[in-house]
Amino acid sequence: MSTSTTDTTQKHQATLDAAVEALHGRTFFAAFPENPSPEIYGADADKEGRASFKAHRDQRFTELQQGESAGWAGQEESPYEQASLGIEYPYYKPETLVQNAQEVFGQWRKLKPADRAALLTETLEGMKDRFFEIAYATMHTTGQAYMMSFQASGPHAADRALEAIAAGYEEQTRFPEETRWEKPMGKYNITLHKTWRAVPKGVALVIGCSTFPTWNTVPGMYASLVTGNPVIIKPHPKAVLPIAIVVAEVQKVLVAHGLDPRICQLAVDANDHLIAKELAENPAVKLIDYTGGSAFGEYIEGLKGKTVFTEKTGVNSIILDSCDDLDKVAQNLAFSVSLYSGQMCTAPQNFFIPEGGVKVAGELVPYEDVVQKLAAAVTSLAQNPKAGPHVLGAIQSATTQERVRDLALEGSRSVLAHGTVDNPVFQNARTCSTSIHEVESSRVEQFSQELFGPIMLVIKTRDTQESIRLAADLAREHGAISCGAYTTDSAVKEQIMDEMSLAGTPVSFNLTGGIYVNQNAGFSDFHVTGGNPAGNASFTNPEFVIKRFTWVGFREPIA
Amino acid sequence: MSTSTTDTTQKHQATLDAAVEALHGRTFFAAFPENPSPEIYGADADKEGRASFKAHRDQRFTELQQGESAGWAGQEESPYEQASLGIEYPYYKPETLVQNAQEVFGQWRKLKPADRAALLTETLEGMKDRFFEIAYATMHTTGQAYMMSFQASGPHAADRALEAIAAGYEEQTRFPEETRWEKPMGKYNITLHKTWRAVPKGVALVIGCSTFPTWNTVPGMYASLVTGNPVIIKPHPKAVLPIAIVVAEVQKVLVAHGLDPRICQLAVDANDHLIAKELAENPAVKLIDYTGGSAFGEYIEGLKGKTVFTEKTGVNSIILDSCDDLDKVAQNLAFSVSLYSGQMCTAPQNFFIPEGGVKVAGELVPYEDVVQKLAAAVTSLAQNPKAGPHVLGAIQSATTQERVRDLALEGSRSVLAHGTVDNPVFQNARTCSTSIHEVESSRVEQFSQELFGPIMLVIKTRDTQESIRLAADLAREHGAISCGAYTTDSAVKEQIMDEMSLAGTPVSFNLTGGIYVNQNAGFSDFHVTGGNPAGNASFTNPEFVIKRFTWVGFREPIA
C-alpha cells in the first residue's frame, strides 16, 4: 500500500514555505538542530547510532532497492583506526545505472514540483532519524571529529538539502502554469490559452568527495531531484557509507509513494576501476555536480553538452591589517586553520601580514610578534588534550599526511613544524598538527596553489595594500572559497569588500569568539557562487536550480 | 548640468514594477504600442522618421560619444535598392573598446541596480522617439517590410529590452542588501551583520545579426547593462544603423546623468576585416551574447572563461494531424512561411503530413490535396499585390537568394518553384517567393539543417506518430526555436507537448487567423530557453540575467 503523495505534499507545505521565506530573509534558519543533545534527539540516539554504524562493519550494505547488482565492492578505511571498515556495496555497471535512470525519468518528471518537493522533504525526516549513524559513518570515513561529523553530515547537510529543495520548488512555481493571454487588436482581441512546463534536463550525476560525503553531495542531489531529474550518486570510494544511508532513505520514501526507487541510485566504484568518467561521458547524463580536485573538475567542466556545477580547490586568504585584540584574533585563526586539520574547502591557507606589523588597539605590534602569537595559538590548541583531538580530528588520506611531511618550499622559513595530535580513544588515528611556513611575497608560485591539509603559510607583505592585491589576484586567478580580514579602518574594509567582490570571494571581517571563517550557514551564506575558478556550485542561489530545467511554453487560440 | 539619477529612478519605478508584474503574470503586456498610427505616435512621426533616415545616407554617423575614432567604416546596402547606403561609422580598434569598457566598469557597477534599471528605462524613451527612423533603417538594411521593420525593431524590441531590464532589476533585488543574522547558541547568541552584493562579471560583448539588428541585440545588451556590466555592441556589418541609433540614445542618457558614455559602445567592423573574434577572445570580455549561424556560435560557446548566450539556427517543424478548417490552416501557414521571406528564426521549414492525409472536421483529406492547398495559399499570398510585398519584404543577402535558386535535394519533388515578388515602390528590390519541395521522410539529412530563407519542405510520413518522432528528434539533435501543430485529438496534443517539451521547443497549436507560429510576445513567450542546440538566449527567464553577475557576501560580528 502506498502513501498518498497529496497527503505528503500537505504535510510539508509549511516547512517549504518557511524555507523559501528563509532563503529571502537570509537570517538564521535551521530546520534541523545542530546540537546532538539527548534533549533534542532522544536519550539513546547517540548509542543507537553508534551501534547501527558498528552493525554495518564487515557486512554487505543491503538497504538499496535498485535491483540486482553485478557484484560487490568496498574500499573504506577508518582514519581513526587505519583499518578497513569491511563494508561492501552493490556494484552496478555505469550503463545499467544510466539506463535505469532513463527508464524512470518519465515517472519522476511528470510529478508536480510541489509533490516532488514534499516527497524529498519527507526523505530528510528519514535522514534525521539516522543522523547519529551517519555521524559515526562520517567519522570513520573522513576522519572528522565527532561534533563536526554530526553537524556537517547531519543537520547542516539536511538544511542545505532543504535549501536546494526550497529553491527548486520556488523557481519552478515562479511563473504561472497557465494563463489567458488577450491582445487587443483594435476591433477585436486575439486570445490564447498559454501553458508552461519546467522541463528537467535529464539524467543527473553527483560526484562526491572524500571529506564531506553528505554536505557536498546533497545540495546537487536534491537540486537535481526537485527539478525532476533522476539522479545517480557516485561517492568517493573512501567515503560511501554516509551518503549510502541517505540514498537508502530516499529510496524508501519513493517506494512508499509507489514510485520507482531507481529515481535515486547509488553508484559505487568497482574495487579495480573507477567509474566516474564512464558515467560522466554517457550522452544521457545531462547534469553533473562535482566536488573535488581541480584537475578532474576541469575535465568535467570541459565535457560537451552537460550542465556542470563544481566545487574545486581554492586558495583562501587571511588579510591582517588592524584589530582590537590580537589574542582573540590569534585564537580564532588558530581554530580556523586547525579545524578538521585544514581539510575544509573554506579553511584559510595564506596569511598576509604587513612587514610593518599589525595595528592593535592603536599600537603597532611588530610582524614577528604577530607570527609568533599565531604559532603559539596553533600549538596551544593542538596540544590541549581537551580541545585538540576534537578540533583537528584525523587525516582522511595518507596522501595529505605525506604532503604536510614532505612540503618543501624553497627559501621558506619553518615557523612551526607539524606534529601528531594524541587521540584519547583511537591510539592508531592518523593525525597531524598544523605546520606553519613563512614564504616570500615574491614567490607567488609557492602560495598560489591549494596545499590541502593542515598547512598554514605566512606571507610578509610591504603593507596591507599588497596583502589585498595578492589575496584578490590569487582568488581571481586560482580560485578562493573564503577570505578572512581583520581591519578597524572602514576605508580599508570597503576596499577589501570591493576588490574581493570582483574576485567573487565572500569575506568575513573581524571574526573572534565562536564563529569562524570556515563556517558557512545554510539559508544565509551563499557558497561558491561562480565568481572565480574555485567553482560554481552556488549553494543556493537561483542559478543552482534553474540551470537544471528548461522553460517550455505552449499556446492555442481560445475561440 | 547633469540630471539627477534619483529623479530618474523615481520617474520609472512604476514602469519597472509593472514590467516585473507582467513577467510573472505572462498575460499581454506592452509598454510600447506596436501600431504605427499617427494617433499614437503623432501626425508627422512617419514622415520625420523617413526624413531622418534619408539624412543619414552618404554621411558619417557622428552621434556616438565614445571618443576619437581610428577611422571610418561602413558596408550597408539596401535590399530594396541593391545599392549602398553610403553611411560611415567611427571605427575603433578592439583593444581600445575593451580598455574603454574596463575604465568605466567601476563607475557603472557602483550604481544601485534600481538606478541602473531606471537610467536604462529612460534610454527606451529616446529610442521610442526614433522608432520610425529605426524602422526605415531596418527596412533598408534587413529587407523587412515596413510594418515588421517598425514593430520588430521598434516597440517589440523596446519591450524585450524593458523585459530584460525588469528581470535584471528583480533578480538583483530578490535578496536583501543586508541583514542581522542571529544564531542562538544556548547561553548566548552569535550575531553577525551580513551584506551582499550582486557583482557584475565584467566587460560584455553583444554580436548582432543581419536580419533583426535591434530585436536580437537589445535583450543581451540591456541584460548585461542592468546587471552592471559595460557593453560593447558589435552589429552585423550589413545592419548597423538601427542599433547605432539605439546606442547613441543610451550614450545621451548616460552623459545627461554625468556618466561616461563608454559604458555602452558601438564596435563596427573595419571595411577590410571583421573584429568579432578579436573582441570575443579578449580575456577581459566575460559575457557574450551572439545571434547568428551555428558554426560561429559554436566557436563562441567553446571560448574558455566566458558566459555565453546564443541564438543560433534551428529546424522548425509543423505537424499536421487534424483540424476543423483546412483553408484557414493553409492561409495561416502560408503567411508563416512567407513572412519576411522565411528569414525569421521562428519561421517554419519542415511540414510533416501523414501519407494517409489530414482529418478535417472528421473527414480525411488526402495527402496530395493538403500539399496542393498549402502551395495554392503560398502562391496566392505572394501574388497578391496588396499583401505579397508587405508580407514577404525583401531578401537581406544575395546568398539567401542564391540558396533558394540553387537548392538541389536529390530525389525530391518540386511542388512550387520560387519566383519574384513585385514591389510597388522599389523596382530593384531583391525578392523571392517561397519554394516548396517534397522530400522523403527517410532522407533526414535533407531536412535536418536550416535552409535559411523562403524554403518550405513537405515531408510525407507514415502517420502522425512518425511526424512527432521526426520533429522531436530534429529539435533535440539539430535545434528548433518554434513548432506548430494542428490536431483536434487531445491525446495527440498531450503527446506532442510532452515530446517537444523534452526537445525544449515551444509549440503553438491550431493557429488560424491573425496569430502566427513565428510571433513571440515579450513578457509572455519565453524565447530559446536552452533546451536544444538552437541556443540558450532565454528571453527572458531568470537565467538570462542571473548568469551575468555573482552573489558575494560579507559578514562581521555585531558586538
Coordinates of N, CA, C and O in Angstrom, one line a residue, chain B residues 475-521:
Chain B
A475 N 14.5 18.5 -33.4 CA 14.7 19.6 -32.5 C 15.8 19.3 -31.4 O 16.6 20.1 -31.1
R476 N 15.8 18.1 -31.0 CA 16.7 17.7 -29.9 C 18.1 17.6 -30.5 O 19.1 18.1 -29.8
E477 N 18.3 17.1 -31.7 CA 19.6 17.0 -32.2 C 20.1 18.2 -33.0 O 21.3 18.4 -33.0
H478 N 19.3 18.9 -33.7 CA 19.7 20.0 -34.5 C 19.2 21.4 -34.1 O 19.6 22.4 -34.7
G479 N 18.3 21.4 -33.1 CA 17.8 22.6 -32.6 C 16.5 23.0 -33.2 O 16.3 22.7 -34.4
A480 N 15.7 23.7 -32.5 CA 14.4 24.3 -33.0 C 14.0 25.4 -32.1 O 14.3 25.4 -30.9
I481 N 13.4 26.4 -32.7 CA 13.0 27.6 -31.9 C 11.5 27.7 -31.8 O 11.0 28.3 -30.9
S482 N 10.8 27.1 -32.8 CA 9.4 27.1 -32.7 C 8.9 25.8 -33.3 O 9.6 25.0 -33.9
C483 N 7.6 25.5 -33.0 CA 6.9 24.3 -33.6 C 5.5 24.7 -33.7 O 4.9 25.3 -32.8
G484 N 4.8 24.3 -34.8 CA 3.4 24.4 -34.9 C 2.8 23.1 -35.1 O 3.3 22.2 -35.7
A485 N 1.6 22.9 -34.5 CA 1.0 21.6 -34.6 C -0.5 21.8 -34.7 O -1.1 22.7 -34.1
Y486 N -1.1 21.0 -35.6 CA -2.6 21.1 -35.8 C -3.1 19.7 -35.5 O -2.8 18.7 -36.1
T487 N -4.0 19.7 -34.4 CA -4.6 18.4 -34.1 C -5.9 18.7 -33.3 O -5.9 19.6 -32.5
T488 N -6.9 17.9 -33.5 CA -8.1 18.1 -32.7 C -8.2 16.9 -31.7 O -9.2 16.8 -31.0
D489 N -7.2 16.1 -31.6 CA -7.2 15.0 -30.7 C -6.4 15.3 -29.5 O -5.2 15.6 -29.5
S490 N -7.0 15.3 -28.3 CA -6.4 15.8 -27.1 C -5.2 14.9 -26.7 O -4.2 15.3 -26.1
A491 N -5.3 13.6 -27.0 CA -4.2 12.7 -26.6 C -3.0 13.0 -27.5 O -1.8 13.0 -27.0
V492 N -3.2 13.2 -28.8 CA -2.1 13.6 -29.7 C -1.5 14.9 -29.2 O -0.3 15.1 -29.2
K493 N -2.3 15.8 -28.8 CA -1.8 17.1 -28.4 C -0.9 16.9 -27.1 O 0.2 17.5 -27.1
E494 N -1.4 16.2 -26.2 CA -0.6 15.9 -25.0 C 0.7 15.2 -25.4 O 1.8 15.6 -24.8
Q495 N 0.7 14.3 -26.3 CA 1.9 13.6 -26.7 C 2.9 14.6 -27.3 O 4.1 14.6 -27.1
I496 N 2.4 15.5 -28.2 CA 3.2 16.5 -28.8 C 3.8 17.4 -27.8 O 5.0 17.7 -27.8
M497 N 3.0 17.8 -26.8 CA 3.5 18.7 -25.8 C 4.6 18.0 -25.0 O 5.7 18.6 -24.7
D498 N 4.4 16.7 -24.7 CA 5.4 16.0 -23.9 C 6.7 15.8 -24.6 O 7.8 16.1 -24.1
E499 N 6.6 15.4 -25.9 CA 7.8 15.0 -26.6 C 8.5 16.3 -27.1 O 9.8 16.4 -27.0
M500 N 7.8 17.4 -27.4 CA 8.5 18.6 -27.8 C 9.0 19.3 -26.6 O 10.1 20.0 -26.6
S501 N 8.4 19.1 -25.4 CA 9.0 19.7 -24.2 C 10.3 19.1 -23.9 O 11.3 19.8 -23.5
L502 N 10.5 17.8 -24.1 CA 11.8 17.2 -23.9 C 12.8 17.6 -24.9 O 14.0 17.6 -24.6
A503 N 12.3 18.1 -26.0 CA 13.2 18.7 -27.0 C 13.3 20.2 -26.9 O 13.9 20.9 -27.7
G504 N 12.8 20.7 -25.8 CA 13.0 22.1 -25.4 C 12.4 23.1 -26.4 O 12.9 24.2 -26.6
T505 N 11.3 22.7 -27.1 CA 10.7 23.5 -28.1 C 9.3 23.9 -27.8 O 8.4 23.0 -27.6
P506 N 9.0 25.2 -27.8 CA 7.6 25.6 -27.6 C 6.7 25.3 -28.8 O 7.2 25.2 -29.9
V507 N 5.5 25.0 -28.5 CA 4.6 24.6 -29.5 C 3.3 25.5 -29.6 O 2.7 25.8 -28.5
S508 N 3.0 25.9 -30.8 CA 1.7 26.6 -31.0 C 0.7 25.7 -31.6 O 1.0 25.1 -32.6
F509 N -0.4 25.5 -31.0 CA -1.4 24.6 -31.5 C -2.5 25.3 -32.3 O -3.0 26.4 -31.8
N510 N -2.9 24.8 -33.4 CA -4.1 25.1 -34.1 C -4.2 26.6 -34.3 O -5.3 27.2 -34.2
L511 N -3.1 27.3 -34.7 CA -3.2 28.7 -35.0 C -3.9 28.9 -36.4 O -3.6 28.3 -37.4
T512 N -4.9 29.8 -36.3 CA -5.5 30.3 -37.5 C -5.8 31.8 -37.3 O -5.7 32.3 -36.1
G513 N -6.2 32.5 -38.3 CA -6.4 33.9 -38.1 C -5.1 34.7 -37.9 O -4.1 34.3 -38.4
G514 N -5.3 35.8 -37.2 CA -4.2 36.8 -37.2 C -3.1 36.5 -36.1 O -2.5 37.5 -35.6
I515 N -2.7 35.3 -35.9 CA -1.6 35.0 -34.9 C -0.9 33.8 -35.6 O -1.4 32.9 -36.1
Y516 N 0.5 33.9 -35.5 CA 1.3 33.0 -36.3 C 2.4 32.4 -35.4 O 2.8 33.0 -34.4
V517 N 2.8 31.2 -35.8 CA 3.8 30.5 -35.1 C 5.1 31.3 -34.9 O 5.8 31.2 -33.9
N518 N 5.4 32.1 -35.9 CA 6.7 32.9 -35.9 C 6.7 34.0 -34.8 O 7.7 34.5 -34.4
Q519 N 5.5 34.4 -34.4 CA 5.4 35.5 -33.4 C 5.7 35.1 -32.0 O 5.4 34.0 -31.6
N520 N 6.3 36.0 -31.3 CA 6.9 35.7 -30.0 C 6.7 37.0 -29.1 O 7.3 38.0 -29.4
A521 N 5.9 36.9 -28.1 CA 5.5 38.1 -27.4 C 6.3 38.3 -26.2 O 6.5 37.4 -25.3

